[in-house]
Amino acid sequence: MKLTSMKALVSGVALSVFAFGSTSAQEFDYGSFEGYTLRVKLIGGAQYEPLYAVISRWEEMTGASVNILSRKNHFELDREIKQDIAAGTLNWCVGSNHTSFAPQYGGIYMDLNEVIGDDVLAGFQSLALANSTVDGRLVQLPRHSDVSNLFYLKSLFEDADNQTAFKAEYGYDLTPPETWDQFKDMAIFFADAPTFYGTQYVGKDEAITGRFYEMLVANGGALFDADWNPTFNSAAGVESVQWFKDLYDAKAVPAGVLNYLWDDTGLGFASGTIAMNLDWAGWASFFNDPENSQIAGNIGLVRAPVGSGGLRSGWAGSHTFSITETCDNSAAAASFITFLTSAENQMIEARNGLLPTRGRVWDDVIAEFDAAGNEFMVNVFETYAVSMAEDAFTPPLIAPWIEVSNEIWPRLQAAILGEMGIQEALDEAADAARLVMEDAGYL
Amino acid sequence: MSIVSVQPRRKSRRDWTPALLLSPAFLVLIFVVLVPLLFSLYTSFTNYRLIRPDSLYEWIGLRNYQRIFTDSKFWAAFGRTIIFLTLALNLEFIFGLGIALLINKITWGQRTLRTIMMFPMMFSPILVGYQFKFIFNDNIGLLNNALQSLGIGDGAIAWLVDKPLGMFTIIFAEVWMSTSVFAILLLAGLFAMPRDPLEAAKVDGCNSWQVFRHITLPFLMPFAFIAMTIRSLDVARAYDIVDVMTGGGPANRTELLWTMIARVGYDNSRMGQANAMAYVSILLSIAFTYYFFTKLIAARKYMGGAE
């Protein structure tokens, strides 16, 4: 099938969706691919799996079948894709992707502008599409987005004794923090180690690099200058790392925090032993579910704090789907990822708190929660909508990003633990990052 | 004349027969072992990056090796791996020996116990890693909660973060999973042990410790060194458990050779540099294997066995 006809097919499909608004997928023509088997590699995990339950519907509608070759977490999937590139075995069509990972894959994924119509793409948020574009090519179709805001235990802030004691000690009112400095004060105030902590942070891998990066930007710094020289060892960088270190030294965060990743922080907050937790919206429904969480009904939410540079932190990205250049049926692949990212299917993920990438779904899910009287989830989506619109920014969309990150985070840990001075650690990381950028041809 | 002319042909055919019979094995070895080894050795002299297949032909000479030899973090990981290997193997040997001796004494339910003893080996290392990561979690982990409930600990112990404790936890997980390798091999040794020397020693008035020290243990040592050889190769490649539990951190405190090599090779896509690291790290495996084989031969000599 020619690209133009594929584009016409998918855009025709999408036109009918947007023309009729609430048209369900069953009434929707995703094309016919009778007897074809679409080979895919998808991200796995509890928060991603519910969407895959609808794949059988796409199979029924199109006559195709889907062979899921891999269902792994993103880091394992990343390794597998790199092995496929090296071995020349890109014999599959659709792969899960992420805005942070996509730039390193070079040209293995096709420009979706060639197979998905402008009218379909018009349904997506322009920022999500811009972040999915690498070197002018739309190599990913955004599935859901990710930015962090601050969850907190309401009862702590409403407690009159806490309010009085905090005002006496810090000289200002105890209200959910507006700045990173206030966040630190309150975290130290609430901490009562080893049974209760003021906050926590993800402490390793790209996770802590990302947190450092967003705080660096909020404090007025930058990872690189315009010529790609590393600049994160600036005063803003030192100020950012100092925040992590102060909390660690004050035992305001759990002692093992430098080994924490997202599951640890999410489950920790749900256990009721953490006062404030900067996290993505994907945990929201879990936090407020009495079956799983000790803090259900006691959760407040505010936007991420403002740094000394006057900006809010807003490290963001999107989970996405891509189609390989070597795909033997890109029409079927385009139909499949259009189906998975349709408004109806984005609602499945949005109901769990994952942030949709189609503007319409934001309105629909807020209306649905409002009708159900779920004020908490309405607040979640309204808060995250503002962050996505005003605060969100991605890491540099460059191929060596993960490699640069791998040079930064061990030094951040060393600085937080006191094994290195903060400036020394950042200088060493900047030198290592410079070498990476030189090797990659940026310098 | 006719005999003379026929004989060389028959001799030649006979000469080829062993080679022909062995050729499938040689071919398998060449394609499964030798070619990949040579290929990875070649890539260690290139700028090979997984995401740029064309970089396979970018010859950079010894640059990868030069970087390794001046990289203090690599040598720190190298030293840490030696410590990890030494502690894990010795602990596995001691616990495995204890378990084997105890099970050997049991007369009822021994088969069931042997099967139960093998359970930890049946788990995937990744699952074992997650299991111990949860147990050792400082805030919501089982161990700290148990210690606090019992009033033993007055603070949350950062098992996976503190400098000595981080290494302790990954050694603990490794030992938990693989002690049964030692136990089962040493148990096989105990089963194969002749009764005569033991009875003669008892008749001569030896006590239990003397029997164990001078008869049982020397007899078991060849089995122990075989187990150590196998496990040293295994432990030197330790990756899954460490990656899940600590990821080599924090601040490289639990970084072993293979967590570093995997990060360089896959996350950073620098497979040429990773292969250079792997080749240097092979020295470690060769050294341990050579040492254990030397000890194995010595132990067999001591027992009057063949070299």
Coordinates of N, CA and C in Angstrom, one line a residue, chain B residues 108-210:
Chain B
W108 N 15.6 -40.1 58.0 CA 14.1 -40.1 57.5 C 13.8 -38.7 56.9
G109 N 13.2 -38.7 55.7 CA 12.8 -37.5 55.0 C 14.0 -36.8 54.3
Q110 N 15.1 -37.5 54.1 CA 16.2 -36.9 53.5 C 15.9 -36.4 52.1
R111 N 15.2 -37.2 51.3 CA 14.9 -36.8 49.9 C 14.1 -35.5 49.9
T112 N 13.1 -35.4 50.8 CA 12.3 -34.2 50.8 C 13.1 -33.0 51.2
L113 N 14.0 -33.2 52.2 CA 14.9 -32.1 52.6 C 15.8 -31.6 51.4
R114 N 16.3 -32.6 50.7 CA 17.2 -32.3 49.6 C 16.4 -31.5 48.5
T115 N 15.2 -31.8 48.3 CA 14.4 -31.1 47.3 C 14.1 -29.7 47.9
I116 N 13.8 -29.6 49.1 CA 13.5 -28.2 49.7 C 14.7 -27.4 49.6
M117 N 15.9 -28.0 49.9 CA 17.2 -27.3 49.9 C 17.4 -26.7 48.5
M118 N 16.9 -27.3 47.5 CA 17.1 -26.8 46.1 C 16.2 -25.6 45.7
F119 N 15.2 -25.3 46.5 CA 14.2 -24.3 46.2 C 14.8 -23.0 45.8
P120 N 15.7 -22.4 46.6 CA 16.3 -21.1 46.2 C 16.8 -21.0 44.8
M121 N 17.4 -22.1 44.4 CA 18.0 -22.1 43.1 C 17.0 -22.1 42.0
M122 N 15.8 -22.5 42.3 CA 14.7 -22.5 41.3 C 14.2 -21.2 40.9
F123 N 14.4 -20.2 41.8 CA 13.9 -18.8 41.5 C 14.8 -18.1 40.5
S124 N 14.2 -17.2 39.7 CA 15.0 -16.4 38.9 C 15.8 -15.4 39.7
P125 N 17.1 -15.1 39.3 CA 17.8 -14.1 40.1 C 17.1 -12.8 40.2
I126 N 16.3 -12.4 39.2 CA 15.6 -11.1 39.2 C 14.6 -11.2 40.4
L127 N 13.9 -12.3 40.5 CA 12.9 -12.4 41.5 C 13.5 -12.4 42.9
V128 N 14.7 -13.1 43.0 CA 15.4 -13.1 44.3 C 15.8 -11.6 44.6
G129 N 16.3 -10.9 43.6 CA 16.7 -9.5 43.8 C 15.5 -8.7 44.3
Y130 N 14.3 -8.8 43.7 CA 13.2 -8.0 44.2 C 12.8 -8.4 45.6
Q131 N 12.8 -9.7 45.9 CA 12.4 -10.2 47.2 C 13.3 -9.6 48.2
F132 N 14.6 -9.6 48.0 CA 15.5 -9.0 49.1 C 15.5 -7.5 49.1
K133 N 15.2 -6.9 47.9 CA 15.1 -5.5 47.9 C 13.9 -5.0 48.8
F134 N 12.9 -5.8 48.8 CA 11.7 -5.5 49.6 C 12.0 -5.8 51.1
I135 N 12.7 -6.9 51.3 CA 13.0 -7.3 52.7 C 13.9 -6.2 53.3
F136 N 14.9 -5.8 52.6 CA 15.9 -4.8 53.1 C 15.5 -3.4 53.0
N137 N 14.3 -3.1 52.4 CA 13.9 -1.7 52.3 C 13.9 -1.0 53.7
D138 N 14.4 0.2 53.7 CA 14.6 0.8 55.1 C 13.3 1.3 55.7
N139 N 12.3 1.7 54.9 CA 11.1 2.3 55.4 C 10.0 1.3 55.5
I140 N 9.7 0.5 54.4 CA 8.5 -0.4 54.5 C 9.0 -1.8 54.4
G141 N 10.3 -2.1 54.5 CA 10.8 -3.5 54.4 C 10.5 -4.3 55.6
L142 N 10.5 -5.6 55.4 CA 10.1 -6.6 56.4 C 11.1 -6.5 57.6
L143 N 12.4 -6.5 57.3 CA 13.5 -6.6 58.3 C 13.4 -5.5 59.3
N144 N 13.4 -4.3 58.7 CA 13.4 -3.1 59.7 C 12.1 -3.1 60.5
N145 N 11.0 -3.4 59.9 CA 9.8 -3.4 60.6 C 9.8 -4.5 61.7
A146 N 10.4 -5.6 61.4 CA 10.5 -6.7 62.4 C 11.4 -6.2 63.6
L147 N 12.6 -5.6 63.2 CA 13.5 -5.1 64.2 C 12.9 -4.1 65.1
Q148 N 12.1 -3.2 64.5 CA 11.5 -2.1 65.3 C 10.4 -2.7 66.2
S149 N 9.6 -3.6 65.6 CA 8.6 -4.3 66.4 C 9.1 -5.0 67.6
L150 N 10.3 -5.6 67.4 CA 10.9 -6.3 68.5 C 11.7 -5.4 69.5
G151 N 11.7 -4.2 69.1 CA 12.5 -3.2 69.9 C 14.0 -3.3 69.8
I152 N 14.5 -4.0 68.7 CA 15.9 -4.2 68.6 C 16.6 -3.0 68.0
G153 N 15.9 -2.4 66.9 CA 16.5 -1.3 66.2 C 15.9 0.0 66.7
D154 N 16.7 1.0 66.9 CA 16.1 2.3 67.3 C 16.0 3.3 66.1
G155 N 16.4 2.8 64.9 CA 16.3 3.6 63.7 C 16.2 2.7 62.5
A156 N 15.8 3.4 61.4 CA 15.7 2.6 60.2 C 17.0 2.4 59.6
I157 N 17.4 1.1 59.5 CA 18.8 0.8 59.0 C 18.7 0.8 57.4
A158 N 19.6 1.6 56.8 CA 19.6 1.7 55.4 C 20.5 0.6 54.8
W159 N 19.9 -0.6 54.8 CA 20.6 -1.8 54.4 C 21.2 -1.7 53.0
L160 N 20.4 -1.1 52.1 CA 20.9 -1.1 50.7 C 21.7 0.1 50.3
V161 N 22.0 1.0 51.3 CA 22.7 2.2 51.0 C 24.0 2.3 51.8
D162 N 24.0 1.9 53.1 CA 25.2 2.1 53.9 C 26.4 1.4 53.2
K163 N 27.6 1.9 53.5 CA 28.7 1.4 52.7 C 29.0 -0.1 52.9
P164 N 29.1 -0.6 54.2 CA 29.4 -2.1 54.3 C 28.1 -2.9 54.1
L165 N 27.0 -2.3 54.6 CA 25.7 -3.0 54.5 C 25.2 -3.3 53.1
G166 N 25.5 -2.4 52.2 CA 25.0 -2.6 50.8 C 25.7 -3.8 50.2
M167 N 27.0 -4.0 50.4 CA 27.7 -5.2 49.9 C 27.2 -6.4 50.7
F168 N 27.0 -6.2 52.0 CA 26.5 -7.4 52.8 C 25.1 -7.9 52.2
T169 N 24.2 -7.0 51.9 CA 22.9 -7.4 51.4 C 23.0 -8.2 50.1
I170 N 23.8 -7.7 49.2 CA 23.9 -8.4 47.9 C 24.6 -9.7 48.0
I171 N 25.6 -9.8 49.0 CA 26.3 -11.1 49.2 C 25.3 -12.0 49.9
F172 N 24.5 -11.5 50.8 CA 23.4 -12.3 51.5 C 22.5 -12.9 50.5
A173 N 22.0 -12.1 49.5 CA 21.1 -12.6 48.5 C 21.7 -13.7 47.6
E174 N 23.0 -13.4 47.3 CA 23.7 -14.4 46.4 C 23.9 -15.7 47.1
V175 N 24.3 -15.6 48.4 CA 24.6 -16.8 49.2 C 23.3 -17.5 49.4
W176 N 22.2 -16.8 49.7 CA 20.9 -17.5 49.9 C 20.5 -18.3 48.7
M177 N 20.7 -17.7 47.5 CA 20.3 -18.4 46.3 C 21.1 -19.5 45.9
S178 N 22.4 -19.5 46.2 CA 23.3 -20.5 45.6 C 24.1 -21.4 46.5
T179 N 23.8 -21.3 47.8 CA 24.5 -22.2 48.8 C 24.2 -23.6 48.4
S180 N 23.0 -23.9 47.9 CA 22.6 -25.3 47.7 C 23.4 -25.9 46.6
V181 N 24.1 -25.1 45.7 CA 25.0 -25.7 44.7 C 26.1 -26.4 45.5
F182 N 26.7 -25.7 46.5 CA 27.7 -26.4 47.3 C 27.2 -27.5 48.0
A183 N 26.0 -27.3 48.7 CA 25.5 -28.4 49.5 C 25.2 -29.6 48.7
I184 N 24.7 -29.5 47.5 CA 24.3 -30.7 46.8 C 25.6 -31.4 46.3
L185 N 26.6 -30.7 45.9 CA 27.8 -31.3 45.4 C 28.6 -32.0 46.6
L186 N 28.6 -31.3 47.7 CA 29.3 -31.9 48.9 C 28.5 -33.1 49.4
L187 N 27.2 -33.0 49.3 CA 26.4 -34.2 49.7 C 26.7 -35.4 48.8
A188 N 26.9 -35.1 47.5 CA 27.2 -36.2 46.6 C 28.6 -36.8 47.0
G189 N 29.5 -35.9 47.4 CA 30.8 -36.4 47.9 C 30.7 -37.2 49.2
L190 N 29.8 -36.8 50.1 CA 29.6 -37.6 51.3 C 29.0 -39.0 51.0
F191 N 28.0 -39.0 50.0 CA 27.4 -40.3 49.7 C 28.5 -41.2 49.1
A192 N 29.5 -40.6 48.3 CA 30.5 -41.5 47.6 C 31.6 -41.8 48.6
M193 N 31.6 -41.3 49.8 CA 32.8 -41.5 50.6 C 32.8 -43.0 51.2
P194 N 34.0 -43.6 51.0 CA 34.1 -45.0 51.6 C 34.0 -45.0 53.1
R195 N 33.4 -46.0 53.7 CA 33.2 -46.1 55.1 C 34.4 -46.6 55.8
D196 N 35.3 -47.4 55.1 CA 36.4 -48.0 55.8 C 37.4 -47.1 56.5
P197 N 37.8 -46.0 55.9 CA 38.7 -45.1 56.6 C 38.1 -44.5 57.8
L198 N 36.8 -44.2 57.8 CA 36.1 -43.6 58.9 C 36.1 -44.6 60.1
E199 N 35.8 -45.9 59.7 CA 35.7 -46.9 60.8 C 37.1 -47.2 61.4
A200 N 38.1 -47.2 60.5 CA 39.5 -47.4 60.9 C 39.9 -46.3 61.9
A201 N 39.5 -45.1 61.5 CA 39.9 -43.9 62.4 C 39.3 -44.0 63.7
K202 N 38.0 -44.4 63.8 CA 37.3 -44.6 65.1 C 38.0 -45.7 65.9
V203 N 38.3 -46.8 65.2 CA 39.0 -47.9 65.9 C 40.3 -47.4 66.5
D204 N 41.0 -46.5 65.7 CA 42.3 -46.0 66.2 C 42.1 -44.9 67.3
G205 N 40.9 -44.6 67.6 CA 40.6 -43.7 68.7 C 40.5 -42.2 68.4
C206 N 40.3 -41.9 67.1 CA 40.1 -40.5 66.7 C 38.7 -40.0 67.2
N207 N 38.7 -38.7 67.6 CA 37.4 -38.2 67.9 C 36.7 -37.6 66.7
S208 N 35.4 -37.1 66.8 CA 34.7 -36.7 65.6 C 35.4 -35.6 64.9
W209 N 35.9 -34.6 65.6 CA 36.6 -33.5 64.9 C 37.8 -34.0 64.1
Q210 N 38.6 -34.9 64.7 CA 39.7 -35.4 64.0 C 39.3 -36.2 62.8

